[in-house]
Amino acid sequence: MMDTKTDHRWHQIEDILHSDWSETVVLVLVGAIVLWWMTLPAFGAFFIGEDFIYLGQYWSHGDNYWQAVLSPTDTIFFRPVFSAINLLWQFVIPPDPWVHHFRNFVFSVVNLMLLHRVLVRLVQSRWARVVALLLFALSKIHLTNIGYINCFDSINSLMLLLLTVLFFLRYVKERRASDYVLGLLFCFLSIFTKDYGLVVVAVVVVLVAFHKTTPARLKVEAGWWGLKLAPLLAMVLFYLGLRYAIVGSLPSSSVDSVYSPQLSLQLVGTKVLAFTSTLGNLSFVNLGATGAGGLGTLLVFVPSRFGLPADSIDVVIYIALIALLVGTFASGRRAAWAFLLPLIWVAAYLGPTLLTRNLQMYYMYEPAAGASVLLAVALDRSNRRLFAAWGLALIVVGANGTISNYTPGYNWQFAANASNKIYVDVLSRHRGEPLQSITFITDSKPFWQWTLMANSVGPMIPAVMNQKALRVNFMSHEDVLAKPPELSPTNLVYDIDLANEVTSIPVARETLWGALGLRQLRPTGTRIGQGFGVQANGQSALAVDADNALPGTVIVFDGKPLETTWGSVHWLTALVPAELYSKPGHYEVYLKHASDESNRLEFVVEP
C-alpha cells in the first residue's frame, strides 16, 4: 500500500499525463518526425560564405568578442544578438555542415514546442491546436532554415518572439513577477536581433490590450499597464540610438538598392503572393528564392483527365486553400478581438520585408508561425465540419512540401553544391598542409566570391581549412594572362571553370591551358538562301568542335564576332545573322579569346 507522499506524487504524474503538456509532448514528437522527413535534403548541403559572416566580424576585430557583437554586419545591418549567439556556437561546434544542420533542426523542434505552448494559452480546442501546429511543421520554409545554415538567425528570432509572447501571456493571466521579468528580457533580446526586431513591441502591446480583456476593461487598467510596458519604449529608444551611433541611418537607394526601404505596389503584391502561396507549400514567383512548386511540378508530364494543363494544378490548389482560409475566418468571426494578436504578429514581421527588393524564404518564418496562430484562433470558434476539410488540406500541403523539398531549386542549394565541389576537389586534398594562399581562376568571379567568401566578409575557406591567415584570391583568365598568380607548394592555384589544379604558371597561354584550336565546323557550309541549324526564332546556328576554349571565347565569322554560347572547352555554338552568308563564297571562321586567336577554317556558301 502506497504512503501518502507516494500517492500524491503518483497523482501529480497522472495530472501531467492528462494535461496539455502531454499533448505538447505527443504533438512535438509527431512534428519532429514530420520535420525530419520533410527536411532530409537539407542535411546534404555544404557551407557557403554567408555561414561565416559573424566569424569574419570576430576576426576583423582582433578576436574581440564584444567588439564583434557590437559592430555592423556586412556594413549596413545591426544584429548584436545574432552575432553573440552565432559566435558562441562557432566556438563550440566543429566546421562540419551536418552538425550545423542538426543544430538548426533541434532548435526548429524547440520552436514547435514553444508555438504549441502559446497555442495552449490562446486556443481551447485541441483539434484547432493540432491543425495549426501541423500546418507550421509541414511548411517548406524549414528546408531553407535548416539547409541554409546562416538561417539559424531566423530560428533564433522566432524562438525569442515565442518566448516573449509566452511569458507575457503567463503574466497577463497569473501576474507573477518572474514571468514579467522574463517577458521583458526576451523582448529586449528580440529587439536587438535585427533591424526590424523592434516590431515585437507591437505584438506585446496588442497581446496586453486585447487578450482576455475588453476595451472597457482596458480603459480601467490603461494607467497600470502603461507603467508596466514603459520599459519597452525605453528598449526601442536605446536600440535606435545605439544602432545609429554604430551603423548610421538606414541605407539609401544610392548606397544599397536592395535593402533601402522603398514602397512599390508591384513588389508588395509579389511578396504577398509569395507568402500566401508558401502557406500551401506552393511557388509562383522567383523559384530560386521560393523553391519548386507542388503537385503541379510532379504531374507536369501526366495527361490531365479534367482537361487542365498540369501546371495549373498548383493554381487550383492555391485558390482552394485561400477559399478555405476565408471560409474558416468567416466561420470563426466570433473570435473578434482575439484575431488582433495573430494579425498584428503577421503584419509586424512581414511588413518590413515588403519594403526591400530582396525576397528570401526565411523572411516568412515568423509570419508563418503567426498565420498558424491565426488559423487556430479561427478554428477554435468555427464550425466543427471544417476540421475534416483542414485534414484534407494538411495532406495536400504535406504532399506539396515533400515534392518541393525533394526538387532542388533554391539558389542557396545551387551555391552549396558548388561550394561542396570546391571542398571535394581542392580543400579536402590539402587539409593539414601549411598553406599561405589559394587562388581561384574563373570568369564567374562575382558568383564564386559570394559563394566561397561572402564577398570577403564570410571566411568560409579559412574556417574549413582551420587556417585563419589563409589568403583567398579570385582571378579571371584574363587577369592570369596579365599577371600570373604566385604558385608554390604553399600557394595553390585552381581553375574552377576547367576543374583543374594548375601545376605551373608559364607566361604563355598555350602552355598554361593549351593552344586555342578550332577542329571542325558543324555544318561546314550551306547553299545560298538556305538556313542551317535553324532555331525557334528562325536564326541559323553554327556549332564548332574546339580545343581549350575557355569561357568568354567567341566564334568569329568573316571578321564579325558572333553571339556565342560556351558549352565546354570543346564545344561552342553561335547564332549567324542571315546577311553574313547571303552571297556565295568561302568565309573564314576562327575562335577568339582576349588577345588569342585559333586557326582558321572555311565555311562554304554554294550558289
Coordinates of N, CA and C in Angstrom, one line a residue, residues 289-464:
A289 N 14.3 31.6 -55.0 CA 14.1 32.0 -53.6 C 13.0 31.2 -52.9
T290 N 12.0 30.8 -53.6 CA 10.8 30.2 -53.0 C 10.7 28.7 -53.3
G291 N 11.6 28.2 -54.1 CA 11.7 26.7 -54.4 C 10.7 26.3 -55.4
A292 N 10.7 25.0 -55.6 CA 9.8 24.4 -56.6 C 8.4 24.4 -56.2
G293 N 7.5 24.1 -57.1 CA 6.0 24.1 -56.8 C 5.6 22.8 -56.1
G294 N 4.3 22.5 -56.2 CA 3.8 21.3 -55.5 C 3.4 20.2 -56.5
L295 N 2.2 19.8 -56.3 CA 1.7 18.6 -57.1 C 1.8 18.9 -58.6
G296 N 1.6 20.2 -59.0 CA 1.7 20.5 -60.4 C 3.1 20.2 -61.0
T297 N 4.1 20.4 -60.2 CA 5.5 20.0 -60.6 C 5.6 18.5 -60.8
L298 N 5.0 17.7 -60.0 CA 5.1 16.3 -60.1 C 4.3 15.8 -61.3
L299 N 3.1 16.4 -61.6 CA 2.2 15.9 -62.6 C 2.4 16.7 -64.0
V300 N 3.4 17.4 -64.1 CA 3.6 18.2 -65.3 C 3.6 17.4 -66.6
F301 N 4.1 16.1 -66.5 CA 4.1 15.3 -67.7 C 3.0 14.2 -67.7
V302 N 2.0 14.4 -66.8 CA 0.9 13.4 -66.7 C -0.3 14.1 -67.4
P303 N -0.9 13.4 -68.4 CA -2.1 14.0 -69.0 C -3.2 14.2 -68.0
S304 N -3.9 15.3 -68.1 CA -5.0 15.6 -67.1 C -6.3 15.1 -67.6
R305 N -7.1 14.4 -66.7 CA -8.4 13.8 -67.1 C -9.4 14.9 -67.2
F306 N -9.1 16.1 -66.6 CA -10.1 17.2 -66.5 C -9.8 18.2 -67.5
G307 N -8.9 18.0 -68.4 CA -8.6 19.0 -69.5 C -7.8 20.1 -69.0
L308 N -7.2 20.1 -67.8 CA -6.4 21.2 -67.3 C -5.0 20.9 -67.5
P309 N -4.2 21.9 -67.9 CA -2.7 21.6 -68.0 C -2.2 21.4 -66.6
A310 N -1.2 20.5 -66.5 CA -0.7 20.1 -65.2 C -0.2 21.3 -64.4
D311 N 0.4 22.3 -65.1 CA 1.0 23.4 -64.3 C -0.1 24.3 -63.7
S312 N -1.4 24.1 -64.1 CA -2.4 24.9 -63.5 C -3.0 24.2 -62.2
I313 N -2.5 23.0 -61.9 CA -3.0 22.3 -60.7 C -2.6 23.1 -59.5
D314 N -1.4 23.6 -59.4 CA -1.0 24.4 -58.2 C -1.8 25.7 -58.1
V315 N -2.2 26.3 -59.2 CA -3.1 27.4 -59.1 C -4.5 27.1 -58.5
V316 N -5.0 25.9 -58.9 CA -6.3 25.5 -58.4 C -6.1 25.2 -56.9
I317 N -5.0 24.5 -56.5 CA -4.8 24.3 -55.1 C -4.7 25.6 -54.3
Y318 N -4.0 26.5 -54.9 CA -3.9 27.8 -54.2 C -5.2 28.5 -54.0
I319 N -6.0 28.5 -55.0 CA -7.4 29.2 -54.9 C -8.2 28.5 -53.9
A320 N -8.1 27.1 -53.9 CA -8.9 26.3 -52.9 C -8.5 26.6 -51.5
L321 N -7.1 26.7 -51.3 CA -6.6 27.0 -49.9 C -7.0 28.4 -49.5
I322 N -7.0 29.4 -50.3 CA -7.4 30.7 -49.9 C -8.9 30.7 -49.6
A323 N -9.7 30.0 -50.4 CA -11.1 29.9 -50.1 C -11.4 29.3 -48.8
L324 N -10.6 28.2 -48.5 CA -10.8 27.5 -47.2 C -10.4 28.5 -46.0
L325 N -9.3 29.2 -46.2 CA -8.9 30.2 -45.2 C -10.0 31.2 -44.9
V326 N -10.5 31.8 -46.0 CA -11.5 32.8 -45.9 C -12.8 32.3 -45.2
G327 N -13.1 31.0 -45.6 CA -14.3 30.4 -45.0 C -14.1 30.1 -43.6
T328 N -12.9 29.7 -43.2 CA -12.6 29.5 -41.8 C -12.7 30.7 -41.0
F329 N -12.1 31.8 -41.5 CA -12.1 33.1 -40.7 C -13.6 33.6 -40.6
A330 N -14.4 33.4 -41.7 CA -15.8 33.9 -41.6 C -16.5 33.1 -40.6
S331 N -16.3 31.7 -40.6 CA -16.9 30.9 -39.6 C -16.5 31.2 -38.2
G332 N -15.3 31.6 -38.0 CA -14.8 31.9 -36.6 C -14.8 33.3 -36.3
R333 N -15.6 34.1 -37.0 CA -15.6 35.6 -36.7 C -16.0 35.9 -35.3
R334 N -16.6 35.0 -34.5 CA -16.9 35.3 -33.1 C -15.7 35.5 -32.3
A335 N -14.5 35.1 -32.8 CA -13.3 35.4 -32.1 C -13.0 36.8 -31.9
A336 N -13.5 37.7 -32.8 CA -13.5 39.1 -32.6 C -12.1 39.6 -32.3
W337 N -11.9 40.2 -31.0 CA -10.7 40.8 -30.6 C -9.5 39.8 -30.6
A338 N -9.8 38.5 -30.5 CA -8.7 37.5 -30.4 C -7.9 37.4 -31.7
F339 N -8.6 37.9 -32.8 CA -7.9 37.9 -34.1 C -6.7 38.9 -34.2
L340 N -6.8 39.9 -33.3 CA -5.9 41.0 -33.5 C -4.4 40.6 -33.2
L341 N -4.2 39.8 -32.2 CA -2.9 39.4 -31.8 C -2.2 38.7 -33.0
P342 N -2.7 37.6 -33.6 CA -2.0 37.0 -34.7 C -2.0 37.9 -35.9
L343 N -3.0 38.7 -36.2 CA -3.0 39.6 -37.3 C -1.8 40.6 -37.2
I344 N -1.7 41.2 -36.1 CA -0.6 42.2 -35.9 C 0.8 41.4 -35.9
W345 N 0.8 40.2 -35.4 CA 2.0 39.4 -35.4 C 2.5 39.2 -36.9
V346 N 1.6 38.8 -37.8 CA 1.9 38.6 -39.2 C 2.3 39.9 -39.8
A347 N 1.5 40.9 -39.6 CA 1.8 42.2 -40.3 C 3.1 42.8 -39.8
A348 N 3.4 42.7 -38.5 CA 4.6 43.3 -38.0 C 5.9 42.7 -38.5
Y349 N 5.8 41.4 -38.7 CA 7.1 40.7 -39.2 C 7.1 40.6 -40.7
L350 N 6.0 40.6 -41.4 CA 6.0 40.5 -42.8 C 6.2 41.9 -43.4
G351 N 5.6 42.9 -42.8 CA 5.5 44.3 -43.3 C 6.9 44.9 -43.7
P352 N 7.9 44.9 -42.8 CA 9.2 45.5 -43.2 C 9.8 44.8 -44.4
T353 N 9.6 43.5 -44.6 CA 10.2 42.8 -45.7 C 9.6 43.2 -47.1
L354 N 8.4 43.8 -47.0 CA 7.7 44.2 -48.3 C 8.4 45.5 -48.8
L355 N 9.2 46.2 -48.0 CA 9.8 47.4 -48.4 C 11.2 47.3 -49.0
T356 N 11.7 46.1 -49.1 CA 13.0 45.8 -49.7 C 12.9 45.0 -51.0
R357 N 14.0 45.1 -51.8 CA 13.9 44.4 -53.1 C 14.3 42.9 -53.0
N358 N 14.8 42.5 -51.8 CA 15.2 41.1 -51.6 C 14.0 40.3 -51.2
L359 N 14.0 39.1 -51.8 CA 13.0 38.1 -51.4 C 13.7 36.8 -51.0
Q360 N 13.4 36.4 -49.8 CA 14.0 35.2 -49.2 C 12.9 34.4 -48.5
M361 N 13.1 33.1 -48.5 CA 12.1 32.2 -47.9 C 12.1 32.4 -46.3
Y362 N 13.3 32.7 -45.8 CA 13.3 32.8 -44.3 C 12.7 34.1 -43.8
Y363 N 12.4 35.0 -44.7 CA 11.7 36.2 -44.2 C 10.3 35.9 -43.8
M364 N 9.8 34.7 -44.2 CA 8.4 34.4 -44.0 C 8.2 33.5 -42.8
Y365 N 9.3 33.2 -42.0 CA 9.3 32.3 -40.9 C 8.4 32.7 -39.8
E366 N 8.7 33.9 -39.2 CA 7.9 34.4 -38.1 C 6.4 34.7 -38.6
P367 N 6.2 35.3 -39.8 CA 4.8 35.4 -40.2 C 4.1 34.1 -40.4
A368 N 4.8 33.1 -40.8 CA 4.1 31.8 -41.0 C 3.6 31.2 -39.6
A369 N 4.5 31.4 -38.6 CA 4.1 31.0 -37.3 C 2.8 31.8 -36.8
G370 N 2.8 33.1 -37.1 CA 1.7 33.9 -36.7 C 0.4 33.5 -37.5
A371 N 0.6 33.1 -38.8 CA -0.5 32.7 -39.6 C -1.1 31.4 -39.0
S372 N -0.3 30.5 -38.4 CA -0.7 29.3 -37.8 C -1.6 29.6 -36.5
V373 N -1.1 30.6 -35.8 CA -1.9 31.0 -34.6 C -3.2 31.6 -35.0
L374 N -3.2 32.4 -36.1 CA -4.4 33.0 -36.6 C -5.4 31.9 -37.0
L375 N -4.9 30.9 -37.7 CA -5.8 29.8 -38.1 C -6.4 29.1 -36.9
A376 N -5.6 28.8 -35.9 CA -6.0 28.1 -34.7 C -7.1 29.0 -34.0
V377 N -7.0 30.3 -33.9 CA -8.0 31.1 -33.3 C -9.3 31.1 -34.0
A378 N -9.2 31.1 -35.4 CA -10.4 31.0 -36.2 C -11.1 29.6 -36.0
L379 N -10.3 28.5 -36.1 CA -10.8 27.2 -35.9 C -11.4 27.0 -34.6
D380 N -10.9 27.7 -33.6 CA -11.4 27.5 -32.2 C -12.9 27.8 -32.1
R381 N -13.4 28.7 -33.0 CA -14.8 29.2 -32.9 C -15.5 28.9 -34.2
S382 N -15.0 28.0 -35.0 CA -15.6 27.7 -36.3 C -16.5 26.4 -36.2
N383 N -17.2 26.2 -37.3 CA -18.0 25.0 -37.5 C -17.0 23.8 -37.5
R384 N -17.4 22.8 -36.7 CA -16.5 21.6 -36.5 C -16.3 20.8 -37.8
R385 N -17.3 21.0 -38.7 CA -17.1 20.3 -40.0 C -15.9 20.8 -40.8
L386 N -15.4 21.9 -40.5 CA -14.2 22.5 -41.2 C -12.9 21.7 -40.8
F387 N -13.0 20.9 -39.7 CA -11.8 20.2 -39.3 C -11.5 19.1 -40.4
A388 N -12.5 18.5 -40.9 CA -12.3 17.5 -42.0 C -11.7 18.1 -43.2
A389 N -12.2 19.3 -43.6 CA -11.6 20.0 -44.7 C -10.1 20.3 -44.5
W390 N -9.8 20.7 -43.2 CA -8.4 21.0 -42.9 C -7.6 19.8 -42.8
G391 N -8.1 18.6 -42.5 CA -7.4 17.4 -42.5 C -7.0 17.1 -43.9
L392 N -7.9 17.2 -44.9 CA -7.5 17.0 -46.3 C -6.5 18.0 -46.8
A393 N -6.7 19.3 -46.3 CA -5.8 20.3 -46.7 C -4.3 20.0 -46.2
L394 N -4.2 19.5 -45.0 CA -2.9 19.2 -44.5 C -2.2 18.1 -45.3
I395 N -3.0 17.2 -45.8 CA -2.4 16.1 -46.7 C -1.9 16.7 -48.0
V396 N -2.7 17.6 -48.6 CA -2.2 18.3 -49.8 C -1.0 19.2 -49.6
V397 N -1.0 19.9 -48.5 CA 0.1 20.8 -48.2 C 1.3 20.0 -47.9
G398 N 1.2 18.8 -47.2 CA 2.3 17.9 -47.0 C 2.9 17.4 -48.3
A399 N 2.0 17.0 -49.2 CA 2.4 16.4 -50.5 C 3.1 17.5 -51.3
N400 N 2.6 18.7 -51.3 CA 3.3 19.8 -52.0 C 4.7 20.1 -51.4
G401 N 4.7 20.1 -50.1 CA 6.0 20.3 -49.4 C 7.0 19.3 -49.7
T402 N 6.6 18.0 -49.7 CA 7.5 16.9 -49.9 C 8.1 17.0 -51.4
I403 N 7.2 17.3 -52.3 CA 7.6 17.4 -53.7 C 8.5 18.5 -53.9
S404 N 8.2 19.7 -53.3 CA 9.1 20.9 -53.4 C 10.4 20.7 -52.8
N405 N 10.4 20.1 -51.6 CA 11.7 19.9 -50.8 C 12.6 18.9 -51.5
Y406 N 12.1 17.9 -52.1 CA 12.9 16.9 -52.8 C 13.2 17.3 -54.3
T407 N 12.8 18.5 -54.7 CA 13.2 19.0 -56.0 C 14.1 20.2 -55.9
P408 N 15.4 19.9 -56.0 CA 16.4 21.0 -55.8 C 16.1 22.2 -56.7
G409 N 16.0 23.4 -56.1 CA 15.7 24.5 -57.0 C 16.0 25.9 -56.3
Y410 N 16.5 25.9 -55.1 CA 16.8 27.1 -54.4 C 18.2 27.6 -54.8
N411 N 18.4 28.9 -54.8 CA 19.7 29.5 -55.1 C 20.8 29.0 -54.1
W412 N 20.4 29.0 -52.8 CA 21.3 28.6 -51.8 C 21.8 27.1 -52.0
Q413 N 20.9 26.3 -52.5 CA 21.2 24.9 -52.8 C 22.3 24.8 -53.9
F414 N 22.0 25.6 -55.0 CA 23.0 25.6 -56.1 C 24.4 26.1 -55.6
A415 N 24.4 27.1 -54.8 CA 25.6 27.6 -54.3 C 26.3 26.6 -53.3
A416 N 25.5 26.0 -52.5 CA 26.1 25.0 -51.6 C 26.7 23.8 -52.3
N417 N 26.0 23.4 -53.4 CA 26.6 22.3 -54.2 C 27.9 22.7 -54.9
A418 N 27.9 23.9 -55.4 CA 29.1 24.4 -56.0 C 30.3 24.5 -55.0
S419 N 29.9 25.0 -53.8 CA 30.9 25.1 -52.7 C 31.4 23.7 -52.3
N420 N 30.5 22.7 -52.2 CA 30.9 21.3 -51.9 C 31.9 20.8 -52.9
K421 N 31.7 21.1 -54.2 CA 32.6 20.6 -55.2 C 34.0 21.1 -55.0
I422 N 34.1 22.4 -54.7 CA 35.4 23.0 -54.4 C 36.0 22.3 -53.2
Y423 N 35.2 22.0 -52.2 CA 35.7 21.3 -51.0 C 36.3 19.9 -51.4
V424 N 35.5 19.2 -52.2 CA 36.0 17.8 -52.6 C 37.2 17.9 -53.5
D425 N 37.2 18.8 -54.5 CA 38.2 18.8 -55.5 C 39.5 19.5 -55.0
V426 N 39.4 20.4 -54.0 CA 40.6 21.2 -53.6 C 40.9 21.1 -52.1
L427 N 39.9 21.6 -51.4 CA 40.2 21.8 -49.9 C 40.5 20.5 -49.2
S428 N 39.7 19.5 -49.4 CA 39.9 18.2 -48.7 C 41.2 17.6 -49.0
R429 N 41.7 17.8 -50.2 CA 43.0 17.2 -50.6 C 44.2 17.9 -49.9
H430 N 44.0 19.1 -49.4 CA 45.1 19.9 -48.9 C 44.9 20.3 -47.4
R431 N 43.9 19.7 -46.8 CA 43.7 20.0 -45.3 C 44.9 19.5 -44.5
G432 N 45.4 20.3 -43.6 CA 46.5 20.0 -42.8 C 47.8 20.5 -43.3
E433 N 47.8 20.9 -44.6 CA 49.1 21.5 -45.2 C 49.2 22.9 -44.8
P434 N 50.4 23.4 -44.5 CA 50.6 24.8 -44.1 C 50.5 25.7 -45.3
L435 N 49.3 26.1 -45.7 CA 49.1 26.9 -46.9 C 49.2 28.4 -46.6
Q436 N 49.6 29.2 -47.6 CA 49.6 30.6 -47.4 C 48.4 31.2 -48.2
S437 N 48.1 30.7 -49.4 CA 47.1 31.2 -50.2 C 46.5 30.2 -51.2
I438 N 45.2 30.4 -51.6 CA 44.6 29.7 -52.6 C 44.0 30.7 -53.6
T439 N 44.4 30.5 -54.9 CA 43.9 31.4 -55.9 C 43.0 30.6 -56.8
F440 N 41.7 31.1 -57.0 CA 40.8 30.5 -57.9 C 40.6 31.3 -59.2
I441 N 40.8 30.6 -60.3 CA 40.7 31.2 -61.6 C 39.3 30.9 -62.1
T442 N 38.6 31.9 -62.5 CA 37.2 31.8 -63.0 C 36.7 33.0 -63.7
D443 N 36.0 32.9 -64.7 CA 35.3 34.0 -65.4 C 34.0 34.3 -64.8
S444 N 33.6 33.6 -63.7 CA 32.4 33.9 -62.9 C 32.8 34.4 -61.5
K445 N 33.6 35.4 -61.5 CA 34.2 35.9 -60.2 C 33.1 36.3 -59.2
P446 N 32.1 37.1 -59.6 CA 31.1 37.5 -58.6 C 30.4 36.4 -57.9
F447 N 30.1 35.3 -58.7 CA 29.4 34.2 -58.1 C 30.3 33.5 -57.1
W448 N 31.5 33.2 -57.5 CA 32.4 32.4 -56.6 C 32.9 33.2 -55.4
Q449 N 33.1 34.5 -55.6 CA 33.4 35.4 -54.4 C 32.3 35.4 -53.4
W450 N 31.1 35.4 -53.8 CA 29.9 35.4 -52.9 C 29.8 34.0 -52.3
T451 N 29.9 32.9 -53.1 CA 29.7 31.6 -52.6 C 30.7 31.1 -51.6
L452 N 32.0 31.4 -51.9 CA 33.0 30.8 -51.1 C 33.5 31.8 -49.9
M453 N 33.3 33.1 -50.1 CA 33.8 34.0 -49.1 C 32.9 35.2 -48.8
A454 N 31.6 35.1 -49.2 CA 30.6 36.1 -49.0 C 31.2 37.5 -49.3
N455 N 31.9 37.6 -50.4 CA 32.5 38.9 -50.8 C 33.5 39.4 -49.7
S456 N 34.3 38.5 -49.2 CA 35.4 38.8 -48.3 C 34.9 39.0 -46.9
V457 N 33.6 38.9 -46.5 CA 33.2 39.1 -45.2 C 32.8 37.8 -44.5
G458 N 32.8 36.7 -45.2 CA 32.5 35.4 -44.7 C 33.6 34.4 -45.0
P459 N 34.6 34.3 -44.1 CA 35.8 33.5 -44.5 C 35.5 32.0 -44.4
M460 N 34.7 31.4 -45.3 CA 34.4 30.0 -45.2 C 35.7 29.1 -45.4
I461 N 36.5 29.4 -46.4 CA 37.6 28.6 -46.7 C 38.6 28.6 -45.6
P462 N 39.1 29.7 -45.1 CA 40.0 29.7 -43.9 C 39.4 28.9 -42.7
A463 N 38.1 29.1 -42.5 CA 37.5 28.4 -41.3 C 37.5 26.9 -41.6
V464 N 37.1 26.4 -42.7 CA 37.0 25.0 -43.0 C 38.4 24.4 -43.0

